[in-house]
Short mmCIF file of C-alpha atoms in Angstrom, two decimals:
data_model
loop_
_atom_site.label_atom_id
_atom_site.label_comp_id
_atom_site.label_asym_id
_atom_site.label_seq_id
_atom_site.Cartn_x
_atom_site.Cartn_y
_atom_site.Cartn_z
CA MET A 27 24.13 4.73 11.87
CA PRO A 28 20.71 3.40 13.62
CA ASP A 29 18.75 6.16 14.63
CA PRO A 30 18.38 5.93 18.49
CA ARG A 31 15.03 7.82 18.05
CA VAL A 32 13.45 4.83 16.63
CA THR A 33 13.38 1.28 17.74
CA ILE A 34 13.33 -1.50 14.89
CA HIS A 35 11.71 -4.87 15.95
CA ARG A 36 12.51 -7.78 12.79
CA ASP A 37 11.43 -11.02 11.83
CA LEU A 38 7.95 -10.70 13.51
CA VAL A 39 5.37 -12.76 12.35
CA HIS A 40 1.67 -11.72 11.41
CA THR A 41 0.36 -14.59 10.12
CA HIS A 42 1.05 -18.37 9.06
CA ARG A 43 -0.15 -19.67 5.75
CA ASP A 44 0.94 -22.75 3.36
CA GLY A 45 3.08 -23.92 5.95
CA GLN A 46 5.21 -20.74 5.85
CA ASP A 47 5.34 -17.75 8.31
CA LEU A 48 4.70 -14.24 6.83
CA LEU A 49 7.08 -11.72 8.51
CA PHE A 50 6.88 -7.93 9.14
CA ASP A 51 9.48 -5.44 10.63
CA LEU A 52 8.17 -3.08 13.13
CA TYR A 53 9.75 0.63 13.10
CA LEU A 54 8.47 2.21 16.65
CA PRO A 55 9.56 5.95 17.12
CA GLU A 56 10.36 7.13 21.05
CA ARG A 57 7.86 8.36 22.98
CA THR A 58 8.58 11.58 24.44
CA ALA A 59 6.40 13.83 27.29
CA ASP A 60 4.76 15.11 24.15
CA SER A 61 3.79 12.18 22.55
CA ALA A 62 3.31 9.42 25.49
CA GLU A 63 0.27 7.89 23.80
CA PRO A 64 0.65 5.05 21.47
CA PRO A 65 1.43 6.20 17.80
CA ALA A 66 -0.77 5.70 14.91
CA VAL A 67 0.67 2.43 12.73
CA VAL A 68 1.37 2.73 8.82
CA LEU A 69 1.63 -0.87 7.02
CA TRP A 70 4.11 -0.51 4.30
CA LEU A 71 3.50 -3.09 1.37
CA HIS A 72 6.35 -3.42 -1.17
CA GLY A 73 6.25 -3.75 -4.88
CA GLY A 74 7.51 -6.37 -7.40
CA GLY A 75 4.77 -7.20 -9.43
CA TRP A 76 3.24 -9.54 -6.80
CA PHE A 77 5.73 -11.77 -8.07
CA THR A 78 9.11 -10.51 -6.34
CA GLY A 79 10.50 -8.53 -3.80
CA ASP A 80 10.03 -8.58 0.14
CA ARG A 81 9.57 -6.17 3.21
CA THR A 82 13.35 -4.78 2.73
CA LEU A 83 12.06 -3.33 -0.57
CA ALA A 84 11.28 0.08 1.15
CA PRO A 85 11.70 3.82 1.67
CA ASP A 86 13.65 4.77 4.49
CA LEU A 87 11.06 3.70 6.90
CA THR A 88 13.31 4.50 10.00
CA GLN A 89 13.31 8.21 8.94
CA ARG A 90 9.57 8.23 8.24
CA ALA A 91 9.00 7.17 11.72
CA GLN A 92 11.08 9.56 13.19
CA ALA A 93 9.42 12.66 10.72
CA THR A 94 6.23 11.82 11.84
CA GLY A 95 6.09 10.22 15.23
CA MET A 96 3.96 7.34 13.76
CA ALA A 97 5.18 3.35 13.55
CA PHE A 98 5.69 1.93 10.58
CA ALA A 99 5.18 -1.97 9.90
CA SER A 100 6.82 -3.41 6.56
CA ILE A 101 5.22 -6.48 5.64
CA GLU A 102 5.15 -9.69 3.47
CA TYR A 103 2.29 -11.26 1.85
CA ARG A 104 2.43 -14.23 -0.40
CA LEU A 105 3.66 -13.73 -4.24
CA SER A 106 1.80 -14.85 -7.25
CA GLY A 107 4.10 -17.84 -7.25
CA GLN A 108 2.89 -19.07 -4.19
CA ALA A 109 -0.82 -18.23 -4.45
CA LEU A 110 -3.12 -16.63 -6.83
CA PHE A 111 -5.19 -13.75 -5.98
CA PRO A 112 -7.12 -12.56 -3.30
CA ALA A 113 -4.25 -14.81 -1.44
CA PRO A 114 -1.95 -11.55 -1.05
CA LEU A 115 -5.07 -9.25 -0.31
CA HIS A 116 -6.13 -11.85 2.66
CA ASP A 117 -2.33 -11.22 4.13
CA VAL A 118 -2.45 -7.77 4.24
CA ARG A 119 -5.93 -7.83 5.99
CA SER A 120 -4.82 -10.42 8.14
CA ALA A 121 -1.74 -8.27 9.07
CA VAL A 122 -4.05 -5.38 9.95
CA ARG A 123 -5.84 -7.68 12.50
CA HIS A 124 -2.71 -9.06 13.56
CA LEU A 125 -1.63 -5.38 14.68
CA ARG A 126 -4.97 -4.38 16.09
CA THR A 127 -5.00 -7.61 18.40
CA HIS A 128 -1.66 -7.23 19.23
CA ALA A 129 -1.63 -3.14 19.64
CA ALA A 130 -0.74 -3.35 23.62
CA GLU A 131 1.90 -5.60 23.26
CA TYR A 132 3.65 -3.36 20.33
CA GLY A 133 2.75 -0.30 21.83
CA ILE A 134 0.64 1.16 18.95
CA ASP A 135 -2.83 2.64 18.63
CA PRO A 136 -5.20 0.38 16.96
CA ALA A 137 -7.72 2.93 16.38
CA ARG A 138 -5.47 4.78 13.94
CA VAL A 139 -4.15 2.45 11.32
CA GLY A 140 -3.26 3.32 7.66
CA THR A 141 -1.51 1.53 4.42
CA TRP A 142 0.78 2.83 2.22
CA GLY A 143 2.59 1.12 -0.85
CA ALA A 144 4.06 1.31 -4.22
CA SER A 145 3.05 -0.55 -7.51
CA ALA A 146 1.95 -3.87 -6.90
CA GLY A 147 2.17 -2.98 -2.90
CA GLY A 148 -0.07 0.38 -3.98
CA HIS A 149 -2.59 -1.69 -5.35
CA LEU A 150 -3.11 -4.20 -2.52
CA ALA A 151 -2.89 -0.92 -0.14
CA LEU A 152 -6.09 0.43 -2.20
CA LEU A 153 -7.77 -2.97 -2.18
CA THR A 154 -7.20 -3.24 1.58
CA ALA A 155 -8.84 0.16 2.25
CA LEU A 156 -11.82 -0.27 -0.21
CA THR A 157 -12.59 -3.84 1.65
CA GLY A 158 -11.99 -2.87 4.90
CA HIS A 159 -15.45 -2.36 5.90
CA LEU A 160 -16.35 -5.55 5.16
CA GLU A 161 -15.93 -8.43 8.34
CA ARG A 162 -14.90 -11.37 5.88
CA LEU A 163 -14.00 -11.49 1.95
CA PRO A 164 -15.19 -14.91 -0.13
CA GLY A 165 -12.60 -17.35 0.60
CA GLU A 166 -10.78 -15.56 3.48
CA VAL A 167 -10.13 -17.69 6.55
CA ASP A 168 -9.39 -17.03 10.35
CA ASP A 169 -6.15 -16.15 10.74
CA ASP A 170 -4.35 -19.31 11.92
CA GLY A 171 -1.30 -19.83 14.12
CA GLN A 172 -1.25 -16.80 15.86
CA GLY A 173 -4.44 -16.83 18.22
CA ASP A 174 -5.24 -13.78 17.10
CA GLN A 175 -9.07 -14.19 17.19
CA PRO A 176 -10.34 -16.56 20.12
CA PRO A 177 -14.29 -17.49 19.75
CA SER A 178 -15.31 -15.28 22.22
CA SER A 179 -13.64 -12.03 21.04
CA GLY A 180 -15.52 -11.76 17.73
CA PRO A 181 -13.88 -10.59 14.30
CA VAL A 182 -11.27 -8.14 14.66
CA ARG A 183 -11.68 -4.86 12.40
CA ALA A 184 -9.52 -4.98 9.18
CA ASP A 185 -10.63 -1.14 8.30
CA MET A 186 -8.23 1.51 8.21
CA GLN A 187 -8.28 5.11 8.30
CA ALA A 188 -5.87 6.76 5.58
CA VAL A 189 -4.04 5.22 2.26
CA ALA A 190 -1.35 6.30 0.38
CA ALA A 191 -0.25 4.49 -3.05
CA SER A 192 2.22 5.50 -5.64
CA TYR A 193 1.94 4.24 -9.63
CA PRO A 194 -0.70 1.61 -8.43
CA PRO A 195 -2.04 -0.64 -10.81
CA VAL A 196 -6.06 -0.25 -10.26
CA ASP A 197 -7.82 -1.56 -13.42
CA LEU A 198 -6.57 -5.27 -14.36
CA THR A 199 -9.38 -5.79 -16.83
CA VAL A 200 -7.01 -3.55 -19.46
CA PRO A 201 -3.25 -3.40 -19.98
CA VAL A 202 -2.10 -1.73 -17.10
CA ASN A 203 0.70 0.19 -19.45
CA GLY A 204 -1.93 1.77 -21.34
CA SER A 205 -1.19 -0.20 -24.36
CA PRO A 206 -3.57 0.58 -27.38
CA ALA A 207 -3.66 -3.50 -27.88
CA GLY A 208 -6.23 -3.75 -25.87
CA GLU A 209 -4.97 -7.30 -24.76
CA VAL A 210 -3.14 -8.37 -21.52
CA ASP A 211 0.00 -10.36 -22.25
CA PRO A 212 -0.51 -13.75 -20.76
CA GLY A 213 2.79 -13.55 -19.35
CA SER A 214 2.20 -10.07 -17.65
CA PRO A 215 2.30 -9.74 -13.87
CA GLU A 216 -1.23 -8.81 -13.45
CA ALA A 217 -2.24 -12.43 -15.53
CA ARG A 218 0.12 -14.10 -13.34
CA LEU A 219 -1.57 -12.57 -10.18
CA ILE A 220 -5.10 -13.57 -11.29
CA GLY A 221 -4.01 -16.55 -13.11
CA GLY A 222 -4.71 -15.70 -16.67
CA THR A 223 -6.04 -12.90 -18.98
CA PRO A 224 -9.02 -10.61 -18.00
CA GLU A 225 -10.38 -12.08 -21.44
CA SER A 226 -10.31 -15.69 -19.86
CA LEU A 227 -10.91 -14.57 -16.01
CA PRO A 228 -13.13 -11.22 -16.35
CA GLU A 229 -14.52 -11.75 -13.15
CA GLN A 230 -11.18 -12.12 -11.15
CA ALA A 231 -10.03 -9.07 -13.34
CA ARG A 232 -12.70 -6.94 -11.68
CA GLU A 233 -12.33 -8.38 -8.28
CA ALA A 234 -8.52 -7.77 -8.55
CA SER A 235 -9.31 -4.16 -9.76
CA PRO A 236 -9.20 -1.40 -7.26
CA LEU A 237 -11.31 0.92 -10.08
CA HIS A 238 -13.93 -1.69 -9.95
CA ARG A 239 -14.29 -2.01 -6.12
CA VAL A 240 -14.89 2.03 -5.22
CA THR A 241 -17.23 2.51 -2.47
CA PRO A 242 -18.18 5.38 -0.41
CA GLU A 243 -16.73 3.34 2.52
CA CYS A 244 -13.24 3.96 1.36
CA PRO A 245 -11.02 6.08 3.84
CA PRO A 246 -9.29 9.10 2.44
CA VAL A 247 -6.71 8.19 -0.48
CA GLN A 248 -3.48 9.57 -1.68
CA LEU A 249 -2.29 8.83 -4.94
CA SER A 250 1.16 9.85 -6.62
CA HIS A 251 2.14 8.81 -10.10
CA GLY A 252 4.58 9.92 -12.62
CA THR A 253 3.63 11.18 -16.20
CA GLY A 254 6.51 9.01 -17.58
CA ASP A 255 5.68 5.64 -16.10
CA LEU A 256 5.78 3.04 -18.98
CA LEU A 257 5.26 0.08 -16.88
CA VAL A 258 1.42 1.41 -15.14
CA THR A 259 0.11 4.75 -17.35
CA HIS A 260 -0.84 7.45 -14.99
CA ARG A 261 -3.92 7.62 -16.20
CA GLN A 262 -4.87 4.73 -14.36
CA SER A 263 -4.40 7.08 -11.09
CA LEU A 264 -6.20 9.18 -12.91
CA GLU A 265 -9.16 7.61 -13.55
CA LEU A 266 -9.00 6.24 -9.99
CA HIS A 267 -9.15 9.59 -8.45
CA GLU A 268 -12.02 10.67 -10.54
CA ALA A 269 -13.91 7.46 -9.66
CA LEU A 270 -13.18 8.24 -5.88
CA THR A 271 -14.26 11.63 -5.72
CA ASN A 272 -17.23 11.16 -7.67
CA ALA A 273 -18.16 8.42 -4.91
CA GLY A 274 -17.54 11.36 -2.24
CA VAL A 275 -14.30 9.83 -0.92
CA THR A 276 -11.77 12.18 -0.18
CA SER A 277 -8.68 11.83 -2.57
CA GLU A 278 -5.74 13.81 -3.63
CA LEU A 279 -3.55 12.74 -6.81
CA TYR A 280 -0.03 14.12 -7.51
CA LEU A 281 1.19 13.92 -11.10
CA LEU A 282 4.87 13.91 -11.16
CA ASP A 283 6.41 15.49 -14.42
CA GLY A 284 8.28 13.16 -16.47
CA TYR A 285 9.13 10.65 -13.51
CA LYS A 286 9.04 6.96 -14.31
CA HIS A 287 8.29 3.60 -12.27
CA GLY A 288 9.63 3.10 -8.80
CA PHE A 289 10.41 6.64 -7.69
CA LEU A 290 9.65 5.16 -3.94
CA ASN A 291 12.35 2.57 -4.19
CA PRO A 292 15.44 3.03 -2.41
CA PRO A 293 18.33 3.44 -4.84
CA GLY A 294 20.05 0.59 -6.14
CA ARG A 295 16.85 -1.81 -5.76
CA LEU A 296 14.67 -2.92 -8.51
CA ASP A 297 10.98 -4.12 -8.39
CA VAL A 298 11.49 -5.38 -11.87
CA ARG A 299 14.54 -5.97 -14.02
CA MET A 300 14.15 -3.40 -16.49
CA ALA A 301 16.58 -0.53 -15.50
CA GLU A 302 15.62 1.42 -18.24
CA VAL A 303 11.98 2.61 -17.34
CA MET A 304 12.54 2.68 -13.63
CA ASP A 305 13.15 5.62 -11.03
CA ASP A 306 14.83 3.67 -8.26
CA GLY A 307 16.29 6.62 -5.91
CA ARG A 308 15.34 9.58 -7.70
CA LEU A 309 12.69 11.13 -5.30
CA GLU A 310 15.04 10.44 -2.29
CA ALA A 311 18.12 12.12 -4.45
CA ALA A 312 15.87 14.82 -5.62
CA GLY A 313 13.57 15.77 -2.23
CA GLU A 314 10.96 17.03 -4.26
CA ALA A 315 9.29 16.75 -7.47
CA PRO A 316 7.56 18.90 -9.92
CA GLY A 317 3.86 18.09 -10.91
CA THR A 318 0.35 18.66 -10.96
CA PHE A 319 -2.11 18.22 -7.77
CA HIS A 320 -5.56 16.94 -8.50
CA GLY A 321 -8.24 17.72 -5.33
CA PRO A 322 -11.75 17.55 -5.18
CA SER A 323 -14.13 16.82 -7.91
CA GLY A 324 -14.66 19.41 -10.41
CA ALA A 325 -11.35 21.60 -8.87
CA GLU A 326 -8.53 22.79 -11.47
CA PRO A 327 -5.51 20.89 -11.29
CA VAL A 328 -2.71 22.98 -9.95
CA PRO A 329 0.94 23.14 -9.79
CA ALA A 330 2.50 21.52 -6.83
CA ASP A 331 5.41 19.75 -5.49
CA PHE A 332 5.53 16.06 -3.88
CA GLY A 333 7.78 14.61 -2.20
CA PHE A 334 8.41 11.91 1.36
CA PRO A 335 7.40 14.92 3.26
CA THR A 336 4.00 15.31 1.42
CA VAL A 337 3.19 11.64 2.37
CA ASP A 338 4.22 12.25 5.97
CA ASP A 339 1.69 15.25 5.69
CA PHE A 340 -0.92 12.74 4.89
CA PHE A 341 -0.64 10.66 7.29
CA ARG A 342 -0.21 13.14 9.96
CA ARG A 343 -3.87 14.94 8.85
CA HIS A 344 -5.82 12.08 8.54
CA LEU A 345 -4.02 9.63 11.52
CA GLY A 346 -3.23 12.15 14.17
CA ARG A 347 -5.50 12.57 16.97
CA PRO A 348 -8.47 15.18 16.97
#
Protein backbone atom coordinates (compact mmCIF):
# COMPACT_ATOMS: atom_id res chain seq x y z
CA MET A 1 0.00 0.00 0.00
CA PRO A 2 1.41 3.45 -0.90
CA ASP A 3 2.67 5.54 2.00
CA PRO A 4 0.42 8.65 2.21
CA ARG A 5 3.35 10.54 3.75
CA VAL A 6 5.30 10.32 0.48
CA THR A 7 4.07 11.54 -2.91
CA ILE A 8 5.57 9.89 -6.00
CA HIS A 9 5.75 11.70 -9.34
CA ARG A 10 6.64 9.20 -12.05
CA ASP A 11 7.94 9.45 -15.61
CA LEU A 12 9.35 12.95 -15.34
CA VAL A 13 11.93 14.02 -17.94
CA HIS A 14 15.31 15.35 -16.87
CA THR A 15 17.17 15.33 -20.20
CA HIS A 16 16.65 14.64 -23.89
CA ARG A 17 19.53 12.78 -25.54
CA ASP A 18 19.95 10.97 -28.86
CA GLY A 19 16.27 11.18 -29.66
CA GLN A 20 15.07 9.83 -26.32
CA ASP A 21 13.80 11.23 -23.06
CA LEU A 22 15.73 10.26 -19.95
CA LEU A 23 13.23 9.83 -17.14
CA PHE A 24 13.17 9.99 -13.37
CA ASP A 25 10.73 9.34 -10.54
CA LEU A 26 10.57 11.84 -7.71
CA TYR A 27 9.68 10.80 -4.13
CA LEU A 28 8.56 13.78 -2.04
CA PRO A 29 8.03 13.49 1.72
CA GLU A 30 5.07 15.17 3.34
CA ARG A 31 5.87 18.66 4.64
CA THR A 32 4.84 19.20 8.24
CA ALA A 33 4.92 22.17 10.56
CA ASP A 34 8.36 21.02 11.69
CA SER A 35 9.59 20.65 8.12
CA ALA A 36 7.98 23.54 6.30
CA GLU A 37 11.07 24.34 4.26
CA PRO A 38 11.82 22.44 1.02
CA PRO A 39 13.66 19.16 1.60
CA ALA A 40 17.10 18.20 0.37
CA VAL A 41 17.15 15.85 -2.62
CA VAL A 42 19.20 12.69 -3.19
CA LEU A 43 19.62 11.26 -6.70
CA TRP A 44 19.52 7.45 -6.77
CA LEU A 45 21.60 5.80 -9.55
CA HIS A 46 20.83 2.17 -10.35
CA GLY A 47 23.31 -0.62 -10.94
CA GLY A 48 23.50 -3.06 -13.82
CA GLY A 49 27.08 -2.96 -15.11
CA TRP A 50 26.28 0.16 -17.17
CA PHE A 51 24.59 -2.11 -19.75
CA THR A 52 21.29 -3.03 -18.08
CA GLY A 53 18.93 -1.90 -15.34
CA ASP A 54 16.64 1.09 -15.00
CA ARG A 55 15.38 3.51 -12.38
CA THR A 56 13.08 0.88 -10.83
CA LEU A 57 16.12 -1.13 -9.66
CA ALA A 58 16.31 0.63 -6.32
CA PRO A 59 15.88 0.15 -2.59
CA ASP A 60 12.58 1.23 -1.09
CA LEU A 61 12.90 4.96 -1.78
CA THR A 62 9.48 5.65 -0.29
CA GLN A 63 10.81 4.35 3.01
CA ARG A 64 14.02 6.35 2.70
CA ALA A 65 12.09 9.55 1.96
CA GLN A 66 9.82 8.96 4.94
CA ALA A 67 12.73 8.10 7.25
CA THR A 68 14.91 11.08 6.31
CA GLY A 69 12.39 13.74 5.35
CA MET A 70 14.37 14.17 2.12
CA ALA A 71 13.28 13.86 -1.49
CA PHE A 72 14.70 11.08 -3.66
CA ALA A 73 14.98 11.16 -7.46
CA SER A 74 15.60 7.81 -9.16
CA ILE A 75 17.07 8.69 -12.52
CA GLU A 76 17.89 6.97 -15.78
CA TYR A 77 21.08 7.43 -17.76
CA ARG A 78 22.21 6.10 -21.13
CA LEU A 79 23.54 2.54 -21.01
CA SER A 80 26.71 1.34 -22.74
CA GLY A 81 24.72 -0.20 -25.58
CA GLN A 82 23.37 3.27 -26.35
CA ALA A 83 26.42 5.48 -25.79
CA LEU A 84 29.95 5.05 -24.43
CA PHE A 85 31.47 6.84 -21.46
CA PRO A 86 31.39 9.73 -20.62
CA ALA A 87 27.76 9.85 -21.84
CA PRO A 88 26.24 8.42 -18.63
CA LEU A 89 28.25 10.85 -16.48
CA HIS A 90 27.00 13.74 -18.61
CA ASP A 91 23.44 12.45 -18.13
CA VAL A 92 23.74 12.39 -14.34
CA ARG A 93 25.25 15.88 -14.26
CA SER A 94 22.38 17.03 -16.48
CA ALA A 95 19.89 15.53 -14.02
CA VAL A 96 21.53 17.45 -11.17
CA ARG A 97 21.27 20.70 -13.11
CA HIS A 98 17.66 19.95 -14.08
CA LEU A 99 16.64 19.39 -10.46
CA ARG A 100 18.37 22.61 -9.41
CA THR A 101 16.78 24.61 -12.19
CA HIS A 102 13.29 23.29 -11.41
CA ALA A 103 13.71 23.16 -7.63
CA ALA A 104 10.86 25.58 -6.95
CA GLU A 105 8.53 23.63 -9.24
CA TYR A 106 9.40 20.30 -7.58
CA GLY A 107 9.45 21.71 -4.06
CA ILE A 108 13.07 20.81 -3.22
CA ASP A 109 16.08 22.72 -1.92
CA PRO A 110 18.63 23.39 -4.74
CA ALA A 111 21.38 24.06 -2.19
CA ARG A 112 21.25 20.57 -0.66
CA VAL A 113 21.83 17.85 -3.26
CA GLY A 114 23.35 14.40 -2.85
CA THR A 115 23.88 11.27 -4.91
CA TRP A 116 23.54 7.63 -3.90
CA GLY A 117 24.25 4.63 -6.08
CA ALA A 118 25.12 0.96 -6.16
CA SER A 119 27.62 -0.87 -8.36
CA ALA A 120 27.70 0.96 -11.72
CA GLY A 121 25.40 3.57 -10.18
CA GLY A 122 27.84 4.00 -7.29
CA HIS A 123 30.63 4.53 -9.81
CA LEU A 124 28.62 7.27 -11.54
CA ALA A 125 27.57 8.83 -8.22
CA LEU A 126 31.23 9.13 -7.23
CA LEU A 127 32.31 10.55 -10.59
CA THR A 128 29.49 13.09 -10.41
CA ALA A 129 30.71 14.18 -6.98
CA LEU A 130 34.35 14.27 -8.05
CA THR A 131 33.59 16.43 -11.10
CA GLY A 132 30.88 18.60 -9.56
CA HIS A 133 33.23 21.56 -9.12
CA LEU A 134 33.86 21.64 -12.89
CA GLU A 135 31.54 23.87 -14.92
CA ARG A 136 31.87 21.73 -18.04
CA LEU A 137 33.50 18.41 -18.92
CA PRO A 138 35.17 17.70 -22.27
CA GLY A 139 32.49 16.89 -24.83
CA GLU A 140 29.65 17.91 -22.50
CA VAL A 141 26.90 19.84 -24.24
CA ASP A 142 24.15 22.10 -22.95
CA ASP A 143 21.06 20.30 -21.75
CA ASP A 144 18.67 20.21 -24.66
CA GLY A 145 14.95 19.93 -24.89
CA GLN A 146 14.24 21.19 -21.38
CA GLY A 147 15.04 24.87 -21.50
CA ASP A 148 17.18 24.43 -18.39
CA GLN A 149 19.79 27.04 -19.16
CA PRO A 150 18.56 30.24 -20.76
CA PRO A 151 21.49 32.23 -22.19
CA SER A 152 21.04 34.99 -19.62
CA SER A 153 21.08 32.69 -16.60
CA GLY A 154 24.65 31.40 -16.83
CA PRO A 155 25.65 27.81 -16.10
CA VAL A 156 23.70 25.82 -13.52
CA ARG A 157 25.88 24.10 -10.94
CA ALA A 158 26.34 20.33 -11.04
CA ASP A 159 28.06 20.04 -7.66
CA MET A 160 26.65 18.26 -4.62
CA GLN A 161 27.07 18.16 -0.90
CA ALA A 162 27.33 14.41 -0.17
CA VAL A 163 27.68 11.07 -1.98
CA ALA A 164 27.10 7.47 -0.89
CA ALA A 165 28.20 4.49 -2.98
CA SER A 166 27.93 0.75 -2.39
CA TYR A 167 30.25 -1.82 -4.01
CA PRO A 168 31.39 0.63 -6.72
CA PRO A 169 34.04 -0.17 -9.32
CA VAL A 170 36.46 2.72 -8.91
CA ASP A 171 39.60 1.72 -10.83
CA LEU A 172 38.83 0.67 -14.39
CA THR A 173 42.51 0.45 -15.35
CA VAL A 174 42.67 -3.02 -13.72
CA PRO A 175 40.25 -5.96 -13.42
CA VAL A 176 37.65 -4.71 -10.93
CA ASN A 177 37.07 -8.24 -9.63
CA GLY A 178 40.65 -8.33 -8.35
CA SER A 179 41.74 -11.03 -10.77
CA PRO A 180 45.52 -11.55 -10.56
CA ALA A 181 45.64 -12.09 -14.32
CA GLY A 182 46.01 -8.34 -14.72
CA GLU A 183 44.13 -8.08 -17.99
CA VAL A 184 40.56 -6.87 -18.41
CA ASP A 185 38.20 -9.12 -20.36
CA PRO A 186 37.20 -7.32 -23.60
CA GLY A 187 33.62 -8.44 -22.96
CA SER A 188 33.50 -7.17 -19.39
CA PRO A 189 31.03 -4.43 -18.40
CA GLU A 190 33.84 -1.93 -17.82
CA ALA A 191 35.34 -2.60 -21.28
CA ARG A 192 31.90 -2.19 -22.81
CA LEU A 193 31.51 1.10 -20.95
CA ILE A 194 34.63 2.74 -22.43
CA GLY A 195 34.61 0.89 -25.76
CA GLY A 196 37.66 -1.33 -25.22
CA THR A 197 40.13 -2.64 -22.69
CA PRO A 198 42.28 -0.31 -20.56
CA GLU A 199 45.32 -1.68 -22.40
CA SER A 200 43.93 -0.34 -25.68
CA LEU A 201 42.27 2.77 -24.19
CA PRO A 202 44.40 3.76 -21.17
CA GLU A 203 43.34 7.42 -21.07
CA GLN A 204 39.64 6.57 -21.29
CA ALA A 205 40.04 4.01 -18.49
CA ARG A 206 41.66 6.57 -16.20
CA GLU A 207 39.06 9.24 -17.02
CA ALA A 208 36.33 6.73 -16.12
CA SER A 209 37.98 5.79 -12.79
CA PRO A 210 36.97 7.66 -9.62
CA LEU A 211 40.24 6.52 -8.00
CA HIS A 212 42.22 8.48 -10.58
CA ARG A 213 40.06 11.60 -10.29
CA VAL A 214 40.29 12.18 -6.54
CA THR A 215 40.35 15.86 -5.65
CA PRO A 216 40.11 17.79 -2.39
CA GLU A 217 37.02 19.44 -3.93
CA CYS A 218 35.04 16.21 -3.38
CA PRO A 219 32.16 16.42 -0.88
CA PRO A 220 31.83 13.94 2.02
CA VAL A 221 31.72 10.30 0.92
CA GLN A 222 30.24 7.14 2.40
CA LEU A 223 31.37 3.79 0.94
CA SER A 224 30.03 0.32 1.73
CA HIS A 225 31.27 -2.95 0.29
CA GLY A 226 30.99 -6.66 1.07
CA THR A 227 34.18 -8.63 1.75
CA GLY A 228 32.66 -11.57 -0.15
CA ASP A 229 32.09 -9.60 -3.36
CA LEU A 230 33.38 -11.63 -6.34
CA LEU A 231 32.33 -9.13 -9.01
CA VAL A 232 33.97 -5.98 -7.60
CA THR A 233 36.61 -6.62 -4.97
CA HIS A 234 36.22 -4.68 -1.73
CA ARG A 235 39.84 -3.59 -2.18
CA GLN A 236 38.56 -1.11 -4.78
CA SER A 237 36.55 0.76 -2.11
CA LEU A 238 39.40 0.46 0.38
CA GLU A 239 41.84 2.05 -2.07
CA LEU A 240 39.42 4.87 -2.85
CA HIS A 241 38.77 5.53 0.83
CA GLU A 242 42.50 5.78 1.48
CA ALA A 243 43.00 8.11 -1.49
CA LEU A 244 40.12 10.34 -0.38
CA THR A 245 41.28 10.65 3.23
CA ASN A 246 44.84 11.31 2.08
CA ALA A 247 43.45 14.16 -0.04
CA GLY A 248 41.68 15.64 2.98
CA VAL A 249 38.18 14.52 1.93
CA THR A 250 35.74 13.39 4.63
CA SER A 251 35.27 9.69 3.89
CA GLU A 252 33.85 6.71 5.75
CA LEU A 253 33.96 3.08 4.66
CA TYR A 254 31.94 0.12 5.91
CA LEU A 255 33.23 -3.34 4.98
CA LEU A 256 30.43 -5.89 5.47
CA ASP A 257 31.56 -9.32 6.61
CA GLY A 258 31.00 -11.92 3.88
CA TYR A 259 28.45 -9.88 1.93
CA LYS A 260 28.43 -10.32 -1.83
CA HIS A 261 27.45 -7.93 -4.63
CA GLY A 262 24.03 -6.31 -4.88
CA PHE A 263 23.02 -6.21 -1.23
CA LEU A 264 21.17 -2.88 -1.66
CA ASN A 265 18.98 -4.33 -4.42
CA PRO A 266 15.37 -5.24 -3.68
CA PRO A 267 14.73 -8.99 -3.48
CA GLY A 268 13.96 -10.74 -6.74
CA ARG A 269 15.82 -8.23 -8.91
CA LEU A 270 19.27 -8.90 -10.34
CA ASP A 271 21.52 -6.26 -11.89
CA VAL A 272 23.53 -9.08 -13.50
CA ARG A 273 22.40 -12.59 -14.35
CA MET A 274 24.61 -14.45 -11.90
CA ALA A 275 22.54 -15.20 -8.83
CA GLU A 276 25.30 -17.25 -7.20
CA VAL A 277 27.44 -14.14 -6.74
CA MET A 278 24.62 -11.76 -5.79
CA ASP A 279 23.09 -10.83 -2.44
CA ASP A 280 19.90 -9.18 -3.69
CA GLY A 281 17.56 -8.37 -0.81
CA ARG A 282 19.98 -9.53 1.90
CA LEU A 283 20.42 -6.19 3.68
CA GLU A 284 16.69 -5.47 3.65
CA ALA A 285 16.01 -8.89 5.16
CA ALA A 286 18.79 -8.69 7.75
CA GLY A 287 18.23 -5.09 8.80
CA GLU A 288 21.89 -4.69 9.74
CA ALA A 289 25.12 -6.30 8.57
CA PRO A 290 28.15 -6.79 10.83
CA GLY A 291 31.43 -5.41 9.59
CA THR A 292 34.18 -2.88 10.19
CA PHE A 293 34.18 0.90 10.00
CA HIS A 294 37.13 2.75 8.45
CA GLY A 295 37.25 6.45 9.25
CA PRO A 296 39.85 9.21 9.05
CA SER A 297 43.34 8.55 7.79
CA GLY A 298 45.47 6.87 10.44
CA ALA A 299 42.51 5.70 12.55
CA GLU A 300 42.23 2.00 13.29
CA PRO A 301 39.18 0.17 11.86
CA VAL A 302 36.54 -0.66 14.46
CA PRO A 303 33.65 -3.15 14.49
CA ALA A 304 30.42 -1.60 13.24
CA ASP A 305 27.05 -2.58 11.81
CA PHE A 306 25.71 -1.21 8.54
CA GLY A 307 22.12 -0.88 7.35
CA PHE A 308 19.85 1.47 5.48
CA PRO A 309 19.58 3.69 8.60
CA THR A 310 23.37 4.14 8.32
CA VAL A 311 22.86 5.72 4.90
CA ASP A 312 19.99 7.80 6.25
CA ASP A 313 22.20 9.12 9.04
CA PHE A 314 25.00 10.00 6.60
CA PHE A 315 22.69 12.14 4.48
CA ARG A 316 21.12 13.75 7.53
CA ARG A 317 24.57 14.79 8.75
CA HIS A 318 25.68 16.29 5.45
CA LEU A 319 22.43 17.46 3.82
CA GLY A 320 20.60 18.60 6.93
CA ARG A 321 20.21 22.27 7.63
CA PRO A 322 22.92 23.83 9.86
